[in-house]
Coordinates of C-alpha atoms and ligand atoms in Angstrom, one line a residue:
X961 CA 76.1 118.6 69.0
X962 CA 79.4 119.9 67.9
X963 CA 79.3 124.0 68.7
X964 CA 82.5 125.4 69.3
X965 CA 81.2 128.3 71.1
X966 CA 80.2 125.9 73.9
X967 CA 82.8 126.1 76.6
X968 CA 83.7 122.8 78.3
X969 CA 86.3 122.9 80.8
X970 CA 88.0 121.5 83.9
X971 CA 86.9 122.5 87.2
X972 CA 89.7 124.2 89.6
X973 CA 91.1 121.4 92.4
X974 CA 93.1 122.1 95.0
X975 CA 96.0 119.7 95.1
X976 CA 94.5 117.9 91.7
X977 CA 94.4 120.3 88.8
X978 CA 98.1 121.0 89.4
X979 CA 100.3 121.8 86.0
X980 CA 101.4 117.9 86.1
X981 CA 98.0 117.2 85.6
X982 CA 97.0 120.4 83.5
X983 CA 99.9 118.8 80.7
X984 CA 98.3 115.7 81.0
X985 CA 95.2 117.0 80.7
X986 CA 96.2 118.8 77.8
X987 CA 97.3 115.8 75.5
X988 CA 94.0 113.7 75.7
X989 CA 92.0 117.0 74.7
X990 CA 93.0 120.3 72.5
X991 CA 90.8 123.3 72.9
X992 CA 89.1 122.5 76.6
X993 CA 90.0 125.0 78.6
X994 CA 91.6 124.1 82.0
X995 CA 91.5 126.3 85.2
X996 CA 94.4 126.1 87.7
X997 CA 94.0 125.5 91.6
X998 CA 92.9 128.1 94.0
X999 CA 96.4 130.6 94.9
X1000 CA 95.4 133.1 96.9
X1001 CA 96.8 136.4 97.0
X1002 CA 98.7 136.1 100.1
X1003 CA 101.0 133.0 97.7
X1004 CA 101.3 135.6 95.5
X1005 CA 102.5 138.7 96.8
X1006 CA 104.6 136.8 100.0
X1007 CA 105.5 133.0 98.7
X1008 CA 107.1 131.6 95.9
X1009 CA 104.9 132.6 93.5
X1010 CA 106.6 131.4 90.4
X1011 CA 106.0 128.3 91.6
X1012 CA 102.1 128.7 91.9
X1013 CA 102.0 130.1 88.6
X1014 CA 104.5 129.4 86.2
X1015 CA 103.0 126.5 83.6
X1016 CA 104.0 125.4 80.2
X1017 CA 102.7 126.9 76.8
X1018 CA 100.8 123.7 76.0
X1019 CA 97.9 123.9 78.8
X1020 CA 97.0 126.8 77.3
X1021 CA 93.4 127.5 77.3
X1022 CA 94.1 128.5 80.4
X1023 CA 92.8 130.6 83.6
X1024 CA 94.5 131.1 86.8
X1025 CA 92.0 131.3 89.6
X1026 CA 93.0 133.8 92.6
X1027 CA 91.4 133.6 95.9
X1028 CA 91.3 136.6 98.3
X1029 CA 88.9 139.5 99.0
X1030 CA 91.5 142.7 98.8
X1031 CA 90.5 144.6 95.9
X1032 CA 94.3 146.2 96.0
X1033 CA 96.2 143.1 96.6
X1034 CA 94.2 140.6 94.0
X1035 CA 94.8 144.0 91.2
X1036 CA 98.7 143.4 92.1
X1037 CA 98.3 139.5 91.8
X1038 CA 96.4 140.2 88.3
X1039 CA 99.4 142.2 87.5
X1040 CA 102.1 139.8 88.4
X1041 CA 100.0 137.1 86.6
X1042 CA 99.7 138.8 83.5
X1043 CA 102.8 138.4 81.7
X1044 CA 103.0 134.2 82.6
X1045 CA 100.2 134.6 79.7
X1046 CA 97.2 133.1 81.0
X1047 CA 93.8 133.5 79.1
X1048 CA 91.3 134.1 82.1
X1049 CA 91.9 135.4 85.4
X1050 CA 89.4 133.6 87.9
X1051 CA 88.1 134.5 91.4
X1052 CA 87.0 132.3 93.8
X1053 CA 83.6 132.6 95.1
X1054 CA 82.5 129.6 96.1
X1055 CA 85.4 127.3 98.1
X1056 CA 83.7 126.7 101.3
X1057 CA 86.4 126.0 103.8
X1058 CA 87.1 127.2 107.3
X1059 CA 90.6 128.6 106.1
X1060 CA 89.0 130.6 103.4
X1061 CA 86.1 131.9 105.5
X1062 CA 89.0 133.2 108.1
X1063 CA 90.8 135.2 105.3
X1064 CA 87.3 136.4 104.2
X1065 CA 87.4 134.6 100.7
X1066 CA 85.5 132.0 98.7
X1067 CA 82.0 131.3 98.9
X1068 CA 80.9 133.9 102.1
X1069 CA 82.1 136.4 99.6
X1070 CA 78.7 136.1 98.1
X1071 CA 77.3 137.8 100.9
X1072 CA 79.3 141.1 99.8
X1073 CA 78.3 141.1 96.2
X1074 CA 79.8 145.3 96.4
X1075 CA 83.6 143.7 97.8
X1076 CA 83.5 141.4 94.9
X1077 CA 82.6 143.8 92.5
X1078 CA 85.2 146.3 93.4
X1079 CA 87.9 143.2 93.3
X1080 CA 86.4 142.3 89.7
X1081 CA 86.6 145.7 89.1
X1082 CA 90.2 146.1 90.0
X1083 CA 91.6 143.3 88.3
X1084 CA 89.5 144.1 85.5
X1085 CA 91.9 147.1 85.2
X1086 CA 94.9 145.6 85.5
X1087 CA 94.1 142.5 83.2
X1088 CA 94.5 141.8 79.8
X1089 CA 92.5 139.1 79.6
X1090 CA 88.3 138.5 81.1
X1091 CA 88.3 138.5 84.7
X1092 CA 85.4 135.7 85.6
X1093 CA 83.7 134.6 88.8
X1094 CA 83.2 131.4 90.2
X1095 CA 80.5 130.7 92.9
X1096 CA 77.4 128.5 94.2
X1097 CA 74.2 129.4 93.7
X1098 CA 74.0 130.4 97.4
X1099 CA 74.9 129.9 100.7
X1100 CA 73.5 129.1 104.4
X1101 CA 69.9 130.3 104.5
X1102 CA 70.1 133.1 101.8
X1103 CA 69.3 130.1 99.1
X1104 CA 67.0 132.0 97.2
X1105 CA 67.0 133.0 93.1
X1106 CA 66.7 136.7 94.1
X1107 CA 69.8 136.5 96.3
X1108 CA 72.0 135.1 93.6
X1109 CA 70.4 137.3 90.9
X1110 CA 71.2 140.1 93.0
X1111 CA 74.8 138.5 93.5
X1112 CA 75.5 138.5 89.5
X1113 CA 73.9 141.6 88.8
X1114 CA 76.0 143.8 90.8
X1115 CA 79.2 142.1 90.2
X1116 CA 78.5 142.0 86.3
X1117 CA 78.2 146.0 86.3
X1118 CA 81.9 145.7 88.0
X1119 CA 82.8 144.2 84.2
X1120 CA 82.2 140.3 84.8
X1121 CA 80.4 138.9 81.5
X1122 CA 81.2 135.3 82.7
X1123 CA 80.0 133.1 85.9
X1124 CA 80.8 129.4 86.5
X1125 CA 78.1 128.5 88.5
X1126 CA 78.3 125.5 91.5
X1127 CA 74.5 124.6 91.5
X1128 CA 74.4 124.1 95.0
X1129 CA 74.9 126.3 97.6
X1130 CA 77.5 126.2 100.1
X1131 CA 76.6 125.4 104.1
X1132 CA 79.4 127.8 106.0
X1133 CA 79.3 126.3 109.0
X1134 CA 78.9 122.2 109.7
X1135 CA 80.0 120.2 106.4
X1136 CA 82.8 120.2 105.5
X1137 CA 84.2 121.0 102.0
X1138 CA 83.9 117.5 100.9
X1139 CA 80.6 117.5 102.0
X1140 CA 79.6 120.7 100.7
X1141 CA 80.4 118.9 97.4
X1142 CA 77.9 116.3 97.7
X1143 CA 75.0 117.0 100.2
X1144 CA 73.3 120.3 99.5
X1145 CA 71.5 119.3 96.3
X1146 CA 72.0 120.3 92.9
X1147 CA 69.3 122.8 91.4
X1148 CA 70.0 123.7 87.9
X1149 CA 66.9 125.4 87.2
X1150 CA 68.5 127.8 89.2
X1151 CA 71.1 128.4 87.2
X1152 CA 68.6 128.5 83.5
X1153 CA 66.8 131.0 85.4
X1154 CA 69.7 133.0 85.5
X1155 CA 70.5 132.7 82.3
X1156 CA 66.8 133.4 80.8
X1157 CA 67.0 136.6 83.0
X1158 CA 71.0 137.6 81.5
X1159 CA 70.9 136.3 78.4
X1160 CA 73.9 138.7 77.3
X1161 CA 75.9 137.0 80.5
X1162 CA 77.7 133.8 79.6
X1163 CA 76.8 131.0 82.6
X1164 CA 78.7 128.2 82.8
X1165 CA 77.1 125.0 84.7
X1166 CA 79.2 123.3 87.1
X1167 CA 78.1 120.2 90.0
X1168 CA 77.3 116.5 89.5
X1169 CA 78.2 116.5 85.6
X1170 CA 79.7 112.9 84.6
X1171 CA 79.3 112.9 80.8
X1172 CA 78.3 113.4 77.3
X1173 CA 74.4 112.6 78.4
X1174 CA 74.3 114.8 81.6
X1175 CA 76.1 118.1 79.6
X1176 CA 73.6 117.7 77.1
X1177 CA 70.3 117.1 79.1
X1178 CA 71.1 119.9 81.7
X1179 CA 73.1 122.1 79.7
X1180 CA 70.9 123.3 76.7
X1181 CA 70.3 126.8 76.0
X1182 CA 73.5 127.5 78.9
X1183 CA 76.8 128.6 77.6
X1184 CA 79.0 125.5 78.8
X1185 CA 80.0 122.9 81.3
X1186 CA 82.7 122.7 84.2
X1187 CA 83.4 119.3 85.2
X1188 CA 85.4 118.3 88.2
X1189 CA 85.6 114.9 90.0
X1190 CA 84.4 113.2 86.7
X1191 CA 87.3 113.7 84.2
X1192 CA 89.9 113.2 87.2
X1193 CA 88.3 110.0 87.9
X1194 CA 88.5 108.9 84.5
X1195 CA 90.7 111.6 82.2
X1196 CA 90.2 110.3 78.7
X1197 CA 86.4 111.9 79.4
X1198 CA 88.0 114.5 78.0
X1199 CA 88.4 113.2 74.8
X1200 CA 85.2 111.9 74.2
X1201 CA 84.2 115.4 75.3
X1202 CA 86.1 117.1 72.8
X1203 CA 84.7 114.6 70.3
X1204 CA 81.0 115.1 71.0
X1205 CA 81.5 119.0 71.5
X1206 CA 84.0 120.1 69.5
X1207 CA 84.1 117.3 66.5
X1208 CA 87.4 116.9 67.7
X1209 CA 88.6 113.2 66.5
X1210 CA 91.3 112.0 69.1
X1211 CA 94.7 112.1 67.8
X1212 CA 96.1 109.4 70.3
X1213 CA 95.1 106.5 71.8
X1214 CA 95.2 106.3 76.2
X1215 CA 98.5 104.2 75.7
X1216 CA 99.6 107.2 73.3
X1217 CA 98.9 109.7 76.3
X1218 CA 100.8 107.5 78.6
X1219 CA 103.7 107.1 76.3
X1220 CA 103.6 110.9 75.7
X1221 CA 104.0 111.8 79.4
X1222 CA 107.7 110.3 79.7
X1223 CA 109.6 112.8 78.3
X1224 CA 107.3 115.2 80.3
X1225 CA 108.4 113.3 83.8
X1226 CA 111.9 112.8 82.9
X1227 CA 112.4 116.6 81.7
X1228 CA 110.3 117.7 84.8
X1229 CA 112.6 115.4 87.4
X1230 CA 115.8 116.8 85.7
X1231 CA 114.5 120.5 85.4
X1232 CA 113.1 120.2 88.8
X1233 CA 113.8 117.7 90.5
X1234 CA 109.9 116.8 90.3
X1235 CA 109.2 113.1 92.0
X1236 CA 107.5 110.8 89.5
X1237 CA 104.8 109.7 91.4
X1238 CA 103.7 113.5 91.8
X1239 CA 103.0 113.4 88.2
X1240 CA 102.0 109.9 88.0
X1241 CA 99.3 109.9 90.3
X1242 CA 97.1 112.2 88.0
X1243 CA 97.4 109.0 85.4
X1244 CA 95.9 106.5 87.5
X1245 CA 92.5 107.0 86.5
X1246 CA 93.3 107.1 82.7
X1247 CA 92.3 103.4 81.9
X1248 CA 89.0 103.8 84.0
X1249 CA 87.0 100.9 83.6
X1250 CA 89.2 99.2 80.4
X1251 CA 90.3 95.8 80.6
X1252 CA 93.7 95.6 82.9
X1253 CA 93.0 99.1 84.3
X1254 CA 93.2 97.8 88.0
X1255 CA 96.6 96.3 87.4
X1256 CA 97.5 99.8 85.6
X1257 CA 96.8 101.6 89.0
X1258 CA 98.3 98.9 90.9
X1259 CA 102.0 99.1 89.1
X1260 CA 101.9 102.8 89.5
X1261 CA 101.1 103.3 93.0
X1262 CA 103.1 100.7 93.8
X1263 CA 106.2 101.5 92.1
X1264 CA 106.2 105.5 91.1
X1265 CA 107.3 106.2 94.6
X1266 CA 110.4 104.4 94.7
X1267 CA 113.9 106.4 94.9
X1268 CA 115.5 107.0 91.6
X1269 CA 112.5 105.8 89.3
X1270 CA 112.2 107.5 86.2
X1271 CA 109.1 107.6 83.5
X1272 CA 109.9 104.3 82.3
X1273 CA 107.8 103.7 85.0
X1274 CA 105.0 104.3 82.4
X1275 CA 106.2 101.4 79.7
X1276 CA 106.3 99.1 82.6
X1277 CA 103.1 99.6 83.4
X1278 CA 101.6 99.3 80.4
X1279 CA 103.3 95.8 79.6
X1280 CA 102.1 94.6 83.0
X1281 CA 98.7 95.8 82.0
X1282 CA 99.3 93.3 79.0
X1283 CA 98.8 89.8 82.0
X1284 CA 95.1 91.6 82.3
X1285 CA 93.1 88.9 83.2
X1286 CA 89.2 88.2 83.4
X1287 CA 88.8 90.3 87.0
X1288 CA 90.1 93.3 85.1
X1289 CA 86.8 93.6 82.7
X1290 CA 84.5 96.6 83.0
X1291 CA 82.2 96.1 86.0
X1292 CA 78.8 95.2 83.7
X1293 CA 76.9 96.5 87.1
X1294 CA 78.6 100.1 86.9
Ligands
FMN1776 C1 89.7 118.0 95.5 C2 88.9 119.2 95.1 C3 89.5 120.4 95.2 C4 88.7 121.6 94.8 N1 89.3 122.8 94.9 C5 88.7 123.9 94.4 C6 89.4 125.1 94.2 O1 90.6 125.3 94.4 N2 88.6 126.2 93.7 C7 87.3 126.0 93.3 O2 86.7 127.0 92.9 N3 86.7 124.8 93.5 C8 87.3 123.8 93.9 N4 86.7 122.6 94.0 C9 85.3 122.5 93.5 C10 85.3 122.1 92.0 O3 85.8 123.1 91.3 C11 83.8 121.9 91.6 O4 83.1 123.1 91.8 C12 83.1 120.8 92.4 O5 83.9 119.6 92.5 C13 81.8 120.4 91.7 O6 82.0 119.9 90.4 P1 82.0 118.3 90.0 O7 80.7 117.8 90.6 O8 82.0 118.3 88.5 O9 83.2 117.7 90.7 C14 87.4 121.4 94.4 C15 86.9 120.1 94.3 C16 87.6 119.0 94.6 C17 87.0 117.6 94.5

């Protein structure tokens, strides 16, 4: 099903989906579009925000997502952002945790479908790129299809043509954000309601994908897939992915990728000073159930750490791949 037009991309992660793993992202697969971790606005208007936002050419497709509920203060963030080049400006509706419910951001932001409106509204104006929303398809007991209609109806008006949709809604109080991940089920017919109902809307379908088969059975007739926990469990997904979607034939092989990321950590370490293993441990997955894969993860988490290392780190590993024995095989029960 190769259709351009269908958007597959990268779910935000806090703490994962850094630009480290955005670059590495990036070589296995052109054209997905990757989404950076939540920054809120406070990061941005009081913090080092270069830090938060500054990311290199290559990951582009690529939207920053802002978290915060200040109509004023997430315009100014959308204004700082702007010339760092992104191509989507994101806003966070649907991040359950404690510390976002006390700055009034995230998912309870659904309740106040006018606030997010005027904040879509105001970055809208100072944006030169689509302002989108992400969000569940409800939260605590309003877990209905008419609240979440309601939800994208007013906020489109504010200028919003595209939703990334969490099918499941989000318990505020009780589970935690890991939990709130997994427990509330999944209920994409939800979410192809929505889309029957705003068929000039684009609605992205995000929760519980792991591959080519599940995009394609719960996506049809839906105008793409986010994927999270899958690709960063097992990254070269994303070429398959790009394959199947896009018709994309993969350039480089996973020991390519690996071989490509040294000049990345060495320039990053010298730039920046950047440890290796902070790069390195977005890598581990990348031979995911390939023969010498566990001894792959094992030399890099127990050598990227050490003081001084440097990306040969990388070659190493793959030559002690190379003693892969029997144990190392794909799991046939998996
Ligand atoms: C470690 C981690 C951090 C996350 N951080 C964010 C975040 O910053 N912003 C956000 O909108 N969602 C965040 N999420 C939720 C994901 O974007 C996604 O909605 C969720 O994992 C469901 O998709 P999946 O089943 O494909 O993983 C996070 C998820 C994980 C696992």
């Amino acid at each position: 099903m190769t259709n351009r037009n269908f958007e597959i991309s990268v779910a935000p992660m806090m703490d994962w989906t850094d630009r480290h793993c955005r670059y590495f992202h990036r070589l296995i697969a052109p054209h997905v579009r990757l989404y950076t971790e939540m920054v809120t606005s406070g990061v941005i208007l009081h913090g080092d925000r270069d830090r938060f936002l500054r990311f290199d050419p290559a990951e582009r497709p690529l939207a920053l997502q802002l978290g915060g509920s200040d109509p004023a203060a997430l315009a100014a963030c959308t204004a700082i952002a702007a010339p760092y080049g992104y191509d989507e400006i994101n806003l966070n509706c649907g991040c359950p945790s404690d510390r976002v419910q006390s700055g009034k951001f995230g998912a309870c932001l659904m309740n106040d479908p006018a606030l997010v409106a005027r904040c879509v509204g105001a970055m809208q104006e100072k944006s030169p790129v689509p302002v989108t929303v992400k969000c569940r398809i409800g939260i605590d007991n309003s877990d209905n299809y008419s609240f979440l209609n309601n939800f994208i109806k007013e906020v489109s008006k504010a200028g919003c043509q595209k939703f990334i949709i969490h099918a499941r809604k989000a318990w505020l109080n009780g589970l935690s954000p890991k939990e709130n991940r997994d427990i509330p089920p999944l209920d994409y017919a939800r979410v192809h309601r929505l889309k029957q109902d705003h068929k000039n809307l684009a609605i992205i379908l995000n929760g519980g994908l792991e591959g080519i088969v599940s995009i394609q059975k719960h996506t049809s007739g839906l105008d793409g897939a986010m994927i999270g926990r899958a690709v960063y469990r097992n990254p070269f997904l994303l070429a398959d992915l790009a394959q199947e979607f896009y018709g994309i034939i993969p350039e480089r092989s996973r020991e390519d990728i690996a071989m490509a990321m040294i000049p990345y950590i060495d320039r990053q370490a010298k730039d920046h000073g950047t440890p290796v293993k902070s790069i390195t441990r977005h890598m581990i997955g990348l031979f995911h159930e390939q023969p010498g894969g566990r001894r792959w993860r094992r030399y890099l988490s127990e050598n990227a750490h050490h003081d001084g290392q440097t990306g040969a780190v990388i070659e190493q590993a793959l030559s002690f791949m190379q003693g892969a024995d029997e144990q190392d095989a794909p799991s046939k029960a998996a």
